[in-house]
Amino acid sequence: MTRQWTRRQVLAQAGIAAAAVYTLDPHELCCSVNAYAQTASAEKFELKKVGDGIWAGIAEARYKVNSNAAVIETNDGLVIVDTHSKPSAARALYKDIQAVSKKPVRKIINTHFHWDHWQGNEVYASANPGLEIITTEQTKQNLTKADAGVGGVPFIEKQLATLPGEIAKLKEDIPKAPNAEAKARLESNLAQAEAYLQELRQIKPALPTRTVSKTLTLKEGGREIQLHVLGRGHTDGDLYIYMPKEKVVATGDAVVDWMPFLNDGYPEEWVQTLDALQKLDITHVIPGHGDPADRSHLTFFRGYMADLIAAVKKAAADGATLAEVKTKVADQLAPKYERGMSKYPLGRYRDRIGQNIEMVHKKVVAKS
Ligand SMILES: [Zn+2]
Ligand SMILES: [Zn+2]
């Protein structure tokens, strides 16, 4: 049974002061969006069938990004993986889901603690008494830890502290827009940022009620759903949701169809974890962001991570400064990865390669 707490109750329990002053560098924000990006004016998802009774809820680009969801139907109810960045997004997807199945939602699974994957939990909790919210033991801890990274209840406070500044900047930029189209995009993104701030103020965090430490097999109304903790990667608490009969896996951001976000990650272990994932018999991948993919995407994504680490290590060992490593490695990996990593308006190769290199430099080179 979930109990919905106010943000301040959760923070008080965790012994964290609510009014911490914090300045967010936009690069710190997983899935942050350029102010000029073209984004959808409403919370929108496309439900794509990936197996019998399994759908991917694919999020359209929004200024405050939403994660994808996986929707799994069983004989006695629905299991939903991830709930996006805001209750209004979860409500929009829930409406779409009800057009394909009227069954009650029995379980929510959160793949990791990042803001854009769990902040809509409360929608399902309030609509479905007795709802279970499942995640890894580590993610449960991260959700209330003060310094876990870009997610959790303390991070809601950080966003509340920084959003007014972000909104003021958008307002400042509008009169300076170079053309009508850019102005319209900025105005849409401003409206989205303002609406997000309003929602964030009202959030009642619905936190996990059950955890997985290694593996857990759910026999849900005749369907087998395996939950796997395979090692550290995108975060230290990533959970993989695998349906062995249908050969479908939902990965959260441990596999995305964008450029990955490494700030809360473990680059070298991530590659090993992806090797463990590839041992499962998988034909369809529901990634944390971007379209559903086939198994070959796992190889491509793993290849990027491994090549990135090797290239940064090599350039640093050859004596290049961080600035030189950035230019060199970005150009070196572009022929193999730029196209495949730039399919959407958000999270493209050139938007993120510099930050990816910097993170590998910090986490792999500098520490060795
Ligand atoms: Zn995400
Ligand atoms: Zn993430």
XYZ file of C-alpha atoms and ligand atoms in Angstrom:
370
model
C 0.000 0.000 0.000
C 1.491 3.343 -0.947
C 1.243 6.334 1.249
C 1.623 9.701 -0.361
C 3.834 12.061 1.537
C 4.408 15.713 0.994
C 7.926 16.596 -0.191
C 8.664 18.225 3.117
C 7.594 15.163 5.114
C 9.928 12.968 3.065
C 12.812 15.386 3.468
C 12.210 15.751 7.186
C 12.295 11.964 7.545
C 15.576 11.811 5.651
C 16.953 14.613 7.820
C 17.412 17.008 4.919
C 16.699 20.717 5.103
C 14.135 21.635 2.483
C 15.352 25.105 1.620
C 18.877 24.217 0.517
C 20.182 26.866 -1.846
C 21.574 25.331 -4.963
C 22.602 26.471 -8.389
C 22.121 24.010 -11.191
C 24.413 24.026 -14.130
C 22.153 23.090 -17.065
C 24.666 20.390 -18.003
C 23.999 18.741 -14.681
C 20.426 18.110 -15.636
C 19.927 14.783 -17.325
C 17.914 15.289 -20.473
C 18.065 19.068 -20.318
C 16.787 20.825 -23.394
C 18.117 23.772 -25.352
C 15.840 26.806 -24.869
C 15.339 26.988 -28.657
C 14.471 23.292 -29.102
C 11.275 22.428 -30.887
C 9.084 20.647 -28.369
C 5.480 19.405 -28.300
C 2.977 21.848 -26.799
C 1.214 19.098 -24.787
C 2.160 15.964 -22.851
C 2.031 13.340 -25.584
C 2.895 9.673 -25.972
C 2.614 7.106 -28.685
C 1.729 3.586 -27.569
C 3.656 1.126 -29.707
C 2.960 -2.580 -29.424
C 6.187 -4.539 -28.985
C 4.757 -7.925 -28.013
C 1.515 -9.627 -27.041
C 0.120 -7.393 -24.266
C 3.292 -5.293 -24.119
C 3.477 -1.680 -25.266
C 6.139 0.982 -25.265
C 4.774 4.401 -24.305
C 7.079 6.589 -26.379
C 7.355 10.152 -25.099
C 7.293 13.120 -27.462
C 9.935 15.780 -26.906
C 8.956 18.257 -24.187
C 10.927 21.127 -22.688
C 10.822 19.197 -19.412
C 11.676 15.811 -20.848
C 9.620 12.686 -20.215
C 10.961 9.167 -20.077
C 9.349 6.363 -22.034
C 7.195 3.831 -20.230
C 6.673 0.125 -20.743
C 3.121 -1.123 -20.269
C 2.656 -4.821 -19.505
C -0.791 -6.403 -19.395
C -1.445 -9.492 -17.303
C -4.639 -11.443 -16.534
C -5.309 -9.459 -13.414
C -3.882 -6.039 -14.037
C -1.235 -3.793 -15.526
C 2.414 -3.307 -14.672
C 3.919 0.023 -15.734
C 7.610 0.804 -15.973
C 8.538 4.462 -15.253
C 6.283 7.474 -14.827
C 7.976 10.452 -16.499
C 8.880 13.870 -15.118
C 5.470 15.086 -13.965
C 1.998 13.924 -12.940
C 0.370 15.551 -16.007
C 2.545 13.361 -18.257
C 1.633 10.199 -16.338
C -2.041 11.189 -16.592
C -1.701 11.662 -20.372
C -0.162 8.219 -20.810
C -2.654 6.625 -18.402
C -5.474 7.944 -20.583
C -3.890 6.345 -23.659
C -3.394 3.094 -21.757
C -7.047 2.959 -20.775
C -7.965 2.918 -24.454
C -6.114 -0.419 -24.832
C -6.810 -1.945 -21.402
C -9.197 -1.004 -18.622
C -7.482 -3.292 -16.112
C -6.273 -1.719 -12.860
C -2.620 -0.832 -12.445
C -1.178 -3.249 -9.882
C 2.483 -2.363 -9.984
C 4.795 0.458 -10.945
C 8.459 -0.251 -11.532
C 11.020 2.577 -11.465
C 14.169 1.782 -13.479
C 16.306 4.379 -11.623
C 16.015 7.505 -9.493
C 16.334 10.254 -12.125
C 13.688 12.998 -12.040
C 12.282 12.247 -15.489
C 11.443 8.601 -14.597
C 9.537 8.710 -11.310
C 7.978 12.113 -10.624
C 4.609 10.910 -12.007
C 4.322 7.919 -9.611
C 1.599 9.594 -7.557
C -0.917 9.462 -10.448
C -1.019 5.655 -10.387
C -0.804 5.528 -6.590
C -3.878 7.706 -6.120
C -5.904 5.920 -8.828
C -5.049 2.384 -7.663
C -5.265 1.644 -3.948
C -2.876 -1.139 -2.998
C -0.431 -0.232 -5.789
C 3.064 -1.616 -5.321
C 6.031 0.495 -6.393
C 9.095 -1.628 -7.075
C 12.699 -0.630 -7.633
C 16.198 -1.638 -6.567
C 17.346 -1.230 -2.989
C 19.898 1.342 -4.178
C 17.354 3.399 -6.114
C 15.045 3.447 -3.112
C 17.896 4.943 -1.091
C 18.848 7.376 -3.863
C 15.303 8.738 -3.964
C 15.690 10.310 -0.535
C 19.451 10.864 -0.410
C 20.616 14.499 -0.437
C 23.402 14.139 -2.989
C 22.454 11.159 -5.152
C 22.375 13.177 -8.396
C 19.640 14.392 -10.713
C 16.642 12.796 -9.083
C 14.848 12.006 -5.872
C 12.918 14.136 -3.416
C 15.830 16.468 -2.508
C 16.305 17.130 -6.226
C 12.716 18.410 -6.430
C 13.786 21.124 -3.983
C 16.817 21.910 -6.122
C 14.634 22.264 -9.198
C 12.207 24.508 -7.292
C 15.145 26.698 -6.319
C 16.533 26.995 -9.855
C 13.410 27.071 -12.038
C 12.548 30.748 -11.388
C 15.994 31.685 -12.740
C 15.514 29.436 -15.747
C 12.123 31.032 -16.413
C 13.564 34.560 -16.096
C 16.278 33.641 -18.626
C 13.700 32.358 -21.130
C 11.749 35.618 -20.736
C 14.905 37.597 -21.342
C 15.714 35.574 -24.453
C 12.319 35.980 -26.143
C 12.747 39.611 -27.323
C 16.234 38.713 -28.585
C 15.045 35.780 -30.728
C 16.520 35.972 -34.246
C 13.251 35.159 -36.043
C 9.558 34.431 -35.532
C 10.048 30.679 -35.432
C 12.707 30.865 -32.725
C 10.492 33.260 -30.777
C 7.539 30.860 -30.968
C 9.718 27.997 -29.721
C 11.012 30.041 -26.804
C 7.463 31.073 -25.916
C 6.276 27.474 -25.962
C 9.228 26.374 -23.819
C 8.557 29.229 -21.391
C 4.915 28.170 -21.024
C 6.076 24.585 -20.385
C 8.628 25.687 -17.787
C 6.006 27.772 -15.959
C 3.485 24.914 -15.950
C 6.188 22.540 -14.724
C 7.036 24.832 -11.827
C 3.363 24.883 -10.785
C 3.194 21.070 -10.892
C 6.447 20.592 -9.067
C 5.196 22.710 -6.166
C 2.273 20.286 -5.733
C 4.134 16.987 -6.081
C 3.394 14.334 -3.468
C 6.210 11.834 -3.834
C 4.996 8.227 -4.088
C 8.045 6.187 -3.122
C 8.930 2.502 -3.602
C 7.178 -0.024 -1.385
C 9.197 -3.079 -2.451
C 12.804 -3.562 -3.521
C 14.952 -5.948 -5.539
C 18.561 -6.602 -4.576
C 19.585 -9.044 -7.327
C 16.758 -10.696 -9.255
C 13.049 -11.051 -8.736
C 10.655 -13.045 -10.884
C 7.084 -11.833 -10.864
C 4.498 -14.365 -11.979
C 1.827 -11.885 -12.831
C -1.490 -13.327 -13.960
C 0.137 -15.955 -16.141
C 2.964 -13.748 -17.353
C 6.569 -13.980 -16.267
C 8.337 -10.679 -15.631
C 11.955 -10.885 -14.510
C 13.613 -7.981 -12.729
C 17.397 -7.965 -12.997
C 20.057 -5.951 -11.204
C 23.047 -6.507 -13.489
C 25.588 -4.038 -12.115
C 26.295 -0.320 -12.073
C 25.944 1.688 -15.269
C 23.784 4.764 -15.884
C 23.399 4.891 -12.084
C 24.333 2.618 -9.195
C 20.781 1.270 -9.002
C 19.687 0.433 -12.563
C 16.915 -2.140 -12.935
C 16.181 -4.125 -16.108
C 12.683 -5.485 -16.744
C 12.748 -8.594 -18.925
C 9.911 -10.671 -20.361
C 11.570 -13.981 -21.338
C 8.687 -15.391 -23.372
C 8.320 -12.265 -25.494
C 12.087 -11.532 -25.430
C 11.447 -7.872 -24.580
C 13.547 -5.792 -22.187
C 12.866 -2.325 -20.748
C 16.170 -0.728 -19.810
C 15.537 2.758 -18.465
C 18.429 5.064 -19.393
C 21.010 2.267 -19.208
C 20.183 2.006 -22.918
C 18.790 5.016 -24.764
C 18.403 5.909 -28.418
C 20.027 9.298 -27.658
C 23.441 10.144 -26.407
C 23.754 8.724 -22.897
C 23.983 10.856 -19.741
C 27.059 9.922 -17.729
C 27.089 12.333 -14.789
C 25.665 9.872 -12.267
C 27.164 6.882 -14.100
C 30.029 4.395 -13.957
C 31.403 4.265 -17.525
C 33.647 1.185 -17.353
C 31.249 -0.885 -15.275
C 28.444 0.195 -17.607
C 30.122 -1.679 -20.481
C 30.367 -4.848 -18.364
C 26.749 -4.498 -17.288
C 25.696 -4.229 -20.932
C 27.651 -7.429 -21.620
C 25.612 -9.137 -18.905
C 22.420 -7.748 -20.447
C 23.367 -9.099 -23.861
C 23.506 -12.616 -22.424
C 19.711 -12.516 -22.096
C 17.720 -13.709 -25.095
C 16.404 -10.331 -26.301
C 14.753 -9.327 -29.580
C 13.105 -6.007 -28.573
C 14.452 -3.175 -26.456
C 12.287 -0.455 -24.907
C 14.898 2.233 -24.150
C 14.572 5.024 -21.591
C 14.335 7.596 -24.401
C 13.774 7.225 -28.141
C 12.018 4.560 -30.193
C 11.868 0.829 -29.471
C 14.786 -0.953 -31.088
C 15.930 -4.437 -31.944
C 18.814 -6.309 -30.376
C 21.391 -4.713 -32.668
C 20.938 -1.428 -30.830
C 22.477 -2.984 -27.720
C 25.642 -3.705 -29.700
C 25.717 -0.184 -31.156
C 25.182 1.486 -27.777
C 27.720 -0.709 -25.992
C 30.166 -0.036 -28.835
C 29.802 3.712 -28.303
C 30.508 3.442 -24.579
C 33.507 1.166 -25.057
C 34.969 3.224 -27.945
C 34.446 6.473 -26.026
C 36.329 5.182 -22.995
C 39.165 3.729 -25.082
C 39.544 6.926 -27.143
C 39.576 9.237 -24.108
C 42.100 7.020 -22.320
C 44.366 6.866 -25.377
C 44.272 10.632 -26.042
C 44.974 11.400 -22.372
C 47.828 8.868 -22.278
C 49.307 10.596 -25.357
C 49.496 13.787 -23.285
C 46.496 15.738 -24.637
C 44.825 18.300 -22.357
C 41.115 17.885 -21.601
C 40.273 20.573 -24.193
C 42.363 18.728 -26.804
C 40.835 15.372 -25.861
C 37.374 16.874 -26.373
C 38.053 18.080 -29.915
C 40.023 15.031 -30.933
C 37.713 12.314 -29.621
C 34.525 14.105 -30.789
C 35.827 14.079 -34.379
C 37.353 10.631 -34.103
C 34.107 8.917 -33.053
C 31.805 10.975 -35.300
C 31.972 8.794 -38.463
C 30.814 5.742 -36.532
C 28.347 7.288 -34.092
C 27.170 10.802 -35.010
C 24.307 9.745 -37.293
C 22.969 6.983 -35.075
C 23.162 9.222 -32.010
C 21.381 12.221 -33.571
C 17.948 10.900 -34.588
C 15.782 13.216 -32.472
C 15.615 16.951 -31.707
C 17.065 16.206 -28.244
C 20.184 14.496 -26.926
C 22.154 14.619 -30.178
C 25.786 13.658 -30.650
C 27.177 17.200 -30.814
C 24.968 18.378 -27.916
C 26.476 15.865 -25.547
C 29.779 14.497 -26.791
C 31.814 17.171 -24.977
C 30.108 16.430 -21.688
C 30.438 12.654 -22.225
C 34.180 13.040 -22.824
C 34.547 15.247 -19.776
C 32.764 12.693 -17.595
C 34.890 9.793 -18.837
C 37.992 11.910 -18.271
C 36.874 12.670 -14.722
C 35.622 9.211 -13.799
C 38.096 6.970 -15.628
C 41.298 8.864 -16.473
C 41.673 11.259 -13.543
C 40.921 8.586 -10.976
C 43.446 6.042 -12.303
Zn 15.867 9.765 -18.586
Zn 18.503 8.744 -16.236
